[in-house]
mmCIF file of C-alpha atoms (C1' of nucleotides) in Angstrom:
data_model
loop_
_atom_site.group_PDB
_atom_site.id
_atom_site.type_symbol
_atom_site.label_atom_id
_atom_site.label_comp_id
_atom_site.label_asym_id
_atom_site.label_seq_id
_atom_site.Cartn_x
_atom_site.Cartn_y
_atom_site.Cartn_z
ATOM 1 C CA UNK A 18 -40.392 -23.065 24.286
ATOM 2 C CA UNK A 19 -40.247 -25.392 27.399
ATOM 3 C CA UNK A 20 -41.449 -29.053 27.147
ATOM 4 C CA UNK A 21 -44.806 -29.631 28.265
ATOM 5 C CA UNK A 22 -45.190 -32.214 30.618
ATOM 6 C CA UNK A 23 -46.706 -35.686 30.221
ATOM 7 C CA UNK A 24 -49.502 -35.209 32.438
ATOM 8 C CA UNK A 25 -51.267 -33.170 35.367
ATOM 9 C CA UNK A 26 -49.121 -33.481 37.855
ATOM 10 C CA UNK A 27 -50.858 -32.097 40.077
ATOM 11 C CA UNK A 28 -54.040 -35.074 41.083
ATOM 12 C CA UNK A 29 -51.437 -38.023 40.113
ATOM 13 C CA UNK A 30 -50.886 -40.229 41.997
ATOM 14 C CA UNK A 31 -47.085 -41.253 42.365
ATOM 15 C CA UNK A 32 -45.342 -44.892 43.650
ATOM 16 C CA UNK A 33 -46.717 -48.383 44.542
ATOM 17 C CA UNK A 34 -49.589 -49.121 42.198
ATOM 18 C CA UNK A 35 -52.724 -51.068 44.106
ATOM 19 C CA UNK A 36 -54.404 -54.187 43.195
ATOM 20 C CA UNK A 37 -57.169 -52.046 42.049
ATOM 21 C CA UNK A 38 -55.149 -49.969 40.166
ATOM 22 C CA UNK A 39 -53.360 -52.525 38.747
ATOM 23 C CA UNK A 40 -57.105 -54.622 37.791
ATOM 24 C CA UNK A 41 -58.572 -51.450 36.388
ATOM 25 C CA UNK A 42 -55.590 -50.318 33.690
ATOM 26 C CA UNK A 43 -55.457 -55.142 33.049
ATOM 27 C CA UNK A 44 -59.423 -54.516 31.903
ATOM 28 C CA UNK A 45 -58.676 -51.279 30.413
ATOM 29 C CA UNK A 46 -55.921 -51.841 28.386
ATOM 30 C CA UNK A 47 -58.111 -56.088 27.642
ATOM 31 C CA UNK A 48 -61.025 -54.061 26.625
ATOM 32 C CA UNK A 49 -58.473 -51.588 24.001
ATOM 33 C CA UNK A 50 -55.319 -52.908 23.481
ATOM 34 C CA UNK A 51 -51.903 -51.076 24.423
ATOM 35 C CA UNK A 52 -51.937 -47.778 22.422
ATOM 36 C CA UNK A 53 -51.783 -43.917 22.992
ATOM 37 C CA UNK A 54 -50.496 -43.432 26.797
ATOM 38 C CA UNK A 55 -51.200 -40.339 27.492
ATOM 39 C CA UNK A 56 -55.064 -40.385 27.410
ATOM 40 C CA UNK A 57 -55.120 -44.584 28.911
ATOM 41 C CA UNK A 58 -55.278 -43.284 32.207
ATOM 42 C CA UNK A 59 -58.582 -40.825 31.662
ATOM 43 C CA UNK A 60 -60.677 -43.351 29.988
ATOM 44 C CA UNK A 61 -59.357 -46.594 32.240
ATOM 45 C CA UNK A 62 -60.047 -43.827 35.292
ATOM 46 C CA UNK A 63 -56.571 -44.603 36.959
ATOM 47 C CA UNK A 64 -54.897 -40.716 38.411
ATOM 48 C CA UNK A 65 -51.543 -41.734 37.375
ATOM 49 C CA UNK A 66 -49.733 -40.383 34.225
ATOM 50 C CA UNK A 67 -49.380 -42.635 31.201
ATOM 51 C CA UNK A 68 -45.696 -43.193 31.157
ATOM 52 C CA UNK A 69 -46.457 -44.803 35.021
ATOM 53 C CA UNK A 70 -49.173 -46.594 32.916
ATOM 54 C CA UNK A 71 -46.940 -47.831 30.550
ATOM 55 C CA UNK A 72 -44.317 -48.829 32.907
ATOM 56 C CA UNK A 73 -45.925 -50.494 34.950
ATOM 57 C CA UNK A 74 -48.033 -52.831 31.880
ATOM 58 C CA UNK A 75 -45.222 -52.999 30.283
ATOM 59 C CA UNK A 76 -42.709 -54.436 33.231
ATOM 60 C CA UNK A 77 -45.407 -56.088 35.545
ATOM 61 C CA UNK A 78 -48.828 -56.911 34.498
ATOM 62 C CA UNK A 79 -48.034 -57.844 31.059
ATOM 63 C CA UNK A 80 -49.228 -61.567 30.486
ATOM 64 C CA UNK A 81 -46.414 -62.827 28.758
ATOM 65 C CA UNK A 82 -44.370 -61.628 31.109
ATOM 66 C CA UNK A 83 -42.057 -64.996 32.583
ATOM 67 C CA UNK A 84 -41.496 -64.396 36.406
ATOM 68 C CA UNK A 85 -38.947 -66.199 38.496
ATOM 69 C CA UNK A 86 -35.070 -67.027 38.839
ATOM 70 C CA UNK A 87 -32.271 -66.362 35.340
ATOM 71 C CA UNK A 88 -31.331 -68.570 34.631
ATOM 72 C CA UNK A 89 -27.609 -69.949 33.593
ATOM 73 C CA UNK A 90 -28.813 -69.274 29.877
ATOM 74 C CA UNK A 91 -29.918 -66.609 30.584
ATOM 75 C CA UNK A 92 -27.253 -64.998 32.289
ATOM 76 C CA UNK A 93 -24.562 -65.760 29.533
ATOM 77 C CA UNK A 94 -27.127 -64.995 26.544
ATOM 78 C CA UNK A 95 -27.245 -61.343 28.785
ATOM 79 C CA UNK A 96 -23.851 -61.278 29.435
ATOM 80 C CA UNK A 97 -23.212 -61.407 25.672
ATOM 81 C CA UNK A 98 -25.199 -58.845 24.353
ATOM 82 C CA UNK A 99 -23.513 -56.790 26.310
ATOM 83 C CA UNK A 100 -20.712 -57.034 25.208
ATOM 84 C CA UNK A 101 -21.701 -56.337 21.739
ATOM 85 C CA UNK A 102 -24.892 -53.717 22.634
ATOM 86 C CA UNK A 103 -23.834 -51.563 25.246
ATOM 87 C CA UNK A 104 -26.210 -51.059 27.316
ATOM 88 C CA UNK A 105 -29.300 -51.328 25.347
ATOM 89 C CA UNK A 106 -31.654 -52.854 27.536
ATOM 90 C CA UNK A 107 -34.744 -52.789 24.912
ATOM 91 C CA UNK A 108 -32.739 -54.752 22.480
ATOM 92 C CA UNK A 109 -31.068 -56.866 24.534
ATOM 93 C CA UNK A 110 -34.633 -57.245 26.292
ATOM 94 C CA UNK A 111 -36.557 -58.246 22.979
ATOM 95 C CA UNK A 112 -34.165 -61.823 22.496
ATOM 96 C CA UNK A 113 -35.013 -62.754 25.745
ATOM 97 C CA UNK A 114 -38.936 -63.400 25.433
ATOM 98 C CA UNK A 115 -41.128 -62.272 28.559
ATOM 99 C CA UNK A 116 -38.309 -59.843 30.451
ATOM 100 C CA UNK A 117 -38.159 -56.526 29.870
ATOM 101 C CA UNK A 118 -35.065 -54.458 29.792
ATOM 102 C CA UNK A 119 -35.735 -52.919 33.684
ATOM 103 C CA UNK A 120 -35.702 -57.002 34.586
ATOM 104 C CA UNK A 121 -32.842 -56.728 32.735
ATOM 105 C CA UNK A 122 -31.204 -53.590 33.576
ATOM 106 C CA UNK A 123 -31.419 -54.395 37.309
ATOM 107 C CA UNK A 124 -30.187 -57.792 37.028
ATOM 108 C CA UNK A 125 -27.732 -57.131 35.410
ATOM 109 C CA UNK A 126 -27.084 -53.944 37.923
ATOM 110 C CA UNK A 127 -27.903 -55.965 41.400
ATOM 111 C CA UNK A 128 -26.012 -59.835 39.520
ATOM 112 C CA UNK A 129 -24.853 -59.802 36.978
ATOM 113 C CA UNK A 130 -22.274 -56.741 37.920
ATOM 114 C CA UNK A 131 -21.059 -58.547 40.003
ATOM 115 C CA UNK A 132 -20.292 -61.295 38.709
ATOM 116 C CA UNK A 133 -18.583 -60.451 35.826
ATOM 117 C CA UNK A 134 -16.112 -58.072 38.769
ATOM 118 C CA UNK A 135 -15.370 -61.577 40.911
ATOM 119 C CA UNK A 136 -14.918 -62.715 37.284
ATOM 120 C CA UNK A 137 -11.748 -59.615 36.894
ATOM 121 C CA UNK A 138 -14.215 -58.564 34.125
ATOM 122 C CA UNK A 139 -14.926 -54.672 34.125
ATOM 123 C CA UNK A 140 -18.495 -55.148 32.922
ATOM 124 C CA UNK A 141 -18.518 -52.263 31.633
ATOM 125 C CA UNK A 142 -16.064 -53.037 29.284
ATOM 126 C CA UNK A 143 -16.292 -56.673 28.980
ATOM 127 C CA UNK A 144 -12.292 -56.386 29.653
ATOM 128 C CA UNK A 145 -10.043 -58.090 32.197
ATOM 129 C CA UNK A 146 -9.872 -55.098 34.560
ATOM 130 C CA UNK A 147 -5.856 -54.760 34.571
ATOM 131 C CA UNK A 148 -5.781 -54.718 31.040
ATOM 132 C CA UNK A 149 -4.831 -51.341 29.546
ATOM 133 C CA UNK A 150 -6.672 -49.816 27.134
ATOM 134 C CA UNK A 151 -3.830 -50.297 24.046
ATOM 135 C CA UNK A 152 -3.560 -53.856 25.012
ATOM 136 C CA UNK A 153 -7.344 -53.772 22.621
ATOM 137 C CA UNK A 154 -8.266 -52.447 19.207
ATOM 138 C CA UNK A 155 -12.576 -52.586 18.889
ATOM 139 C CA UNK A 156 -12.275 -53.817 15.374
ATOM 140 C CA UNK A 157 -15.758 -54.212 13.416
ATOM 141 C CA UNK A 158 -13.389 -54.109 10.308
ATOM 142 C CA UNK A 159 -11.042 -57.092 11.145
ATOM 143 C CA UNK A 160 -14.027 -59.145 12.633
ATOM 144 C CA UNK A 161 -15.184 -59.022 8.813
ATOM 145 C CA UNK A 162 -11.875 -59.471 6.675
ATOM 146 C CA UNK A 163 -10.805 -62.722 9.545
ATOM 147 C CA UNK A 164 -14.220 -63.059 11.551
ATOM 148 C CA UNK A 165 -12.747 -63.432 13.916
ATOM 149 C CA UNK A 166 -14.801 -62.222 17.631
ATOM 150 C CA UNK A 167 -15.450 -58.297 18.432
ATOM 151 C CA UNK A 168 -12.030 -57.596 20.834
ATOM 152 C CA UNK A 169 -8.852 -58.726 19.000
ATOM 153 C CA UNK A 170 -5.875 -58.060 21.620
ATOM 154 C CA UNK A 171 -2.611 -56.812 20.319
ATOM 155 C CA UNK A 172 -0.480 -58.599 23.013
ATOM 156 C CA UNK A 173 -0.413 -60.880 24.831
ATOM 157 C CA UNK A 174 -1.664 -59.827 29.249
ATOM 158 C CA UNK A 175 1.991 -60.074 30.711
ATOM 159 C CA UNK A 176 0.453 -58.045 33.227
ATOM 160 C CA UNK A 177 -2.191 -60.068 34.628
ATOM 161 C CA UNK A 178 -2.139 -62.623 36.820
ATOM 162 C CA UNK A 179 -2.700 -66.461 35.481
ATOM 163 C CA UNK A 180 -5.779 -67.315 37.632
ATOM 164 C CA UNK A 181 -7.373 -63.850 36.264
ATOM 165 C CA UNK A 182 -6.031 -64.362 32.294
ATOM 166 C CA UNK A 183 -6.966 -67.761 32.419
ATOM 167 C CA UNK A 184 -10.797 -66.605 33.581
ATOM 168 C CA UNK A 185 -10.671 -63.919 30.444
ATOM 169 C CA UNK A 186 -9.873 -66.314 28.354
ATOM 170 C CA UNK A 187 -12.669 -68.253 29.191
ATOM 171 C CA UNK A 188 -14.618 -64.952 28.878
ATOM 172 C CA UNK A 189 -13.082 -64.335 25.406
ATOM 173 C CA UNK A 190 -13.956 -67.389 23.761
ATOM 174 C CA UNK A 191 -16.938 -66.690 24.883
ATOM 175 C CA UNK A 192 -16.952 -63.356 22.968
ATOM 176 C CA UNK A 193 -14.935 -65.811 19.903
ATOM 177 C CA UNK A 194 -18.004 -68.172 19.634
ATOM 178 C CA UNK A 195 -21.081 -66.082 18.972
ATOM 179 C CA UNK A 196 -22.123 -66.563 15.065
ATOM 180 C CA UNK A 197 -23.809 -63.360 15.080
ATOM 181 C CA UNK A 198 -26.582 -62.535 12.556
ATOM 182 C CA UNK A 199 -29.809 -60.388 13.217
ATOM 183 C CA UNK A 200 -32.945 -61.761 13.663
ATOM 184 C CA UNK A 201 -36.306 -60.603 13.938
ATOM 185 C CA UNK A 202 -37.009 -60.379 17.479
ATOM 186 C CA UNK A 203 -39.268 -63.215 19.903
ATOM 187 C CA UNK A 204 -42.048 -62.148 18.953
ATOM 188 C CA UNK A 205 -45.558 -64.677 20.752
ATOM 189 C CA UNK A 206 -47.349 -64.069 17.787
ATOM 190 C CA UNK A 207 -46.972 -63.826 14.256
ATOM 191 C CA UNK A 208 -47.961 -60.084 12.999
ATOM 192 C CA UNK A 209 -49.059 -59.864 9.360
ATOM 193 C CA UNK A 210 -46.385 -57.412 8.330
ATOM 194 C CA UNK A 211 -47.990 -53.656 6.178
ATOM 195 C CA UNK A 212 -47.521 -52.495 2.975
ATOM 196 C CA UNK A 213 -45.783 -49.771 4.280
ATOM 197 C CA UNK A 214 -43.140 -51.930 6.056
ATOM 198 C CA UNK A 215 -40.140 -51.113 4.366
ATOM 199 C CA UNK A 216 -37.656 -52.023 6.896
ATOM 200 C CA UNK A 217 -34.414 -54.956 6.523
ATOM 201 C CA UNK A 218 -34.759 -57.530 9.130
ATOM 202 C CA UNK A 219 -31.977 -56.089 10.449
ATOM 203 C CA UNK A 220 -33.525 -53.240 11.482
ATOM 204 C CA UNK A 221 -36.668 -54.438 12.485
ATOM 205 C CA UNK A 222 -34.811 -56.852 15.279
ATOM 206 C CA UNK A 223 -33.315 -53.286 16.854
ATOM 207 C CA UNK A 224 -37.225 -52.398 17.270
ATOM 208 C CA UNK A 225 -37.318 -49.437 13.976
ATOM 209 C CA UNK A 226 -41.312 -48.710 13.604
ATOM 210 C CA UNK A 227 -43.158 -49.260 10.355
ATOM 211 C CA UNK A 228 -42.688 -45.327 9.577
ATOM 212 C CA UNK A 229 -39.736 -45.504 10.898
ATOM 213 C CA UNK A 230 -36.366 -44.992 8.319
ATOM 214 C CA UNK A 231 -34.475 -47.954 7.084
ATOM 215 C CA UNK A 232 -30.864 -47.304 8.918
ATOM 216 C CA UNK A 233 -28.970 -50.523 8.331
ATOM 217 C CA UNK A 234 -25.622 -48.631 7.254
ATOM 218 C CA UNK A 235 -26.041 -46.622 10.104
ATOM 219 C CA UNK A 236 -25.443 -49.076 12.831
ATOM 220 C CA UNK A 237 -22.501 -48.954 14.729
ATOM 221 C CA UNK A 238 -20.932 -50.909 11.867
ATOM 222 C CA UNK A 239 -22.950 -53.961 12.958
ATOM 223 C CA UNK A 240 -25.038 -54.737 10.534
ATOM 224 C CA UNK A 241 -23.058 -55.816 7.743
ATOM 225 C CA UNK A 242 -21.919 -58.720 9.059
ATOM 226 C CA UNK A 243 -23.719 -61.229 10.206
ATOM 227 C CA UNK A 244 -25.480 -61.329 13.368
ATOM 228 C CA UNK A 245 -27.071 -63.833 14.592
ATOM 229 C CA UNK A 246 -28.085 -64.319 18.108
ATOM 230 C "C1'" DA B 24 -34.202 -59.438 69.530
ATOM 231 C "C1'" DA B 25 -32.689 -55.159 67.406
ATOM 232 C "C1'" DG B 26 -30.282 -52.107 64.750
ATOM 233 C "C1'" DG B 27 -27.913 -51.241 60.910
ATOM 234 C "C1'" DA B 28 -25.577 -52.393 56.783
ATOM 235 C "C1'" DA B 29 -26.045 -54.269 51.763
ATOM 236 C "C1'" DC B 30 -29.782 -56.720 48.936
ATOM 237 C "C1'" DA B 31 -33.964 -56.530 45.230
ATOM 238 C "C1'" DC B 32 -36.529 -54.709 42.388
ATOM 239 C "C1'" DA B 33 -40.450 -51.115 41.409
ATOM 240 C "C1'" DA B 34 -40.655 -46.660 40.302
ATOM 241 C "C1'" DC B 35 -39.468 -42.398 38.406
ATOM 242 C "C1'" DC B 36 -37.624 -38.932 35.849
ATOM 243 C "C1'" DG B 37 -35.422 -36.443 32.346
ATOM 244 C "C1'" DC B 38 -34.271 -36.679 28.090
ATOM 245 C "C1'" DG B 39 -33.538 -38.106 22.638
ATOM 246 C "C1'" DG B 40 -36.364 -38.992 18.815
ATOM 247 C "C1'" DA B 41 -40.453 -39.441 15.509
ATOM 248 C "C1'" DT B 42 -44.061 -37.459 14.558
ATOM 249 C "C1'" DT B 43 -47.616 -34.625 13.779
ATOM 250 C "C1'" DC B 44 -49.095 -30.571 12.695
ATOM 251 C "C1'" DT C 23 -39.959 -26.098 8.357
ATOM 252 C "C1'" DG C 24 -39.931 -25.776 12.747
ATOM 253 C "C1'" DA C 25 -42.763 -25.767 16.809
ATOM 254 C "C1'" DA C 26 -45.391 -29.062 19.498
ATOM 255 C "C1'" DT C 27 -46.742 -33.688 21.378
ATOM 256 C "C1'" DC C 28 -46.251 -38.136 22.093
ATOM 257 C "C1'" DC C 29 -43.435 -41.916 23.108
ATOM 258 C "C1'" DG C 30 -39.463 -45.123 24.523
ATOM 259 C "C1'" DC C 31 -34.391 -45.479 26.480
ATOM 260 C "C1'" DG C 32 -30.807 -45.290 30.399
ATOM 261 C "C1'" DG C 33 -29.725 -43.617 34.497
ATOM 262 C "C1'" DT C 34 -31.258 -43.463 39.023
ATOM 263 C "C1'" DT C 35 -33.840 -43.017 43.367
ATOM 264 C "C1'" DG C 36 -36.824 -44.665 47.096
ATOM 265 C "C1'" DT C 37 -39.059 -48.654 49.641
ATOM 266 C "C1'" DG C 38 -38.821 -53.683 51.234
ATOM 267 C "C1'" DT C 39 -36.698 -57.499 52.977
ATOM 268 C "C1'" DT C 40 -32.696 -60.069 53.844
ATOM 269 C "C1'" DC C 41 -28.246 -60.653 56.261
ATOM 270 C "C1'" DC C 42 -24.847 -59.868 59.092
ATOM 271 C "C1'" DT C 43 -23.230 -58.259 63.832
#
DNA sequence: AAGGAACACAACCGCGGATTC
DNA sequence: TGAATCCGCGGTTGTGTTCCT
């Protein structure tokens, strides 16, 4: 049995949002709050699918969004977080107040990727581009024992150029000094925590909802350590 | 000045996980 | 317990803008 479409495709607008649509969406959410995206378009008088409304609100209309260029600090933080979390844009966005996952993803793909490539670093693995895979081991357990970074180098990089090597050394230290531990994501206003919320701070920081189970023991083994970002 | 290439970013699509019934 | 439904995420595409020749 197939999955039903999220909305009535035949009667929905697509493409760029108009000012009037934006205004309608903002006015509706101001009055009724976020949530129930499926029924929102009809209630707000919008010929859009719920997903489209959600995306427009989260990525563009939300009042707490920080517009404008990324700072150098944000740049470095994104790189650090990406080296730890990979393409988990929503988790990365949770650490950057006022930034959205989509914005960070776009910024990564257009700016940071190129920046890392220019430094001779593979943006996907955060390793020097020409270093063989066998040179590195992902060692969470080792990190636990020794209190060092995630990537452990097993051999000297004899194959890379000195420029690339120094670039990597600089970057490697960036990783090693992280002093990581998990803490709740940034929030503008602290919401009261409901009785039934039984999540530890680790799972809360991963964006889990109150009705979701705590999964501390299964998240990549990351959470046995103290990860403060 | 024109046209093509490269870039930037908003928006869409499909999927997976969570929730509901 | 399993099907139906909803939500959110990450990958990808489309389009407007800027840069270069």
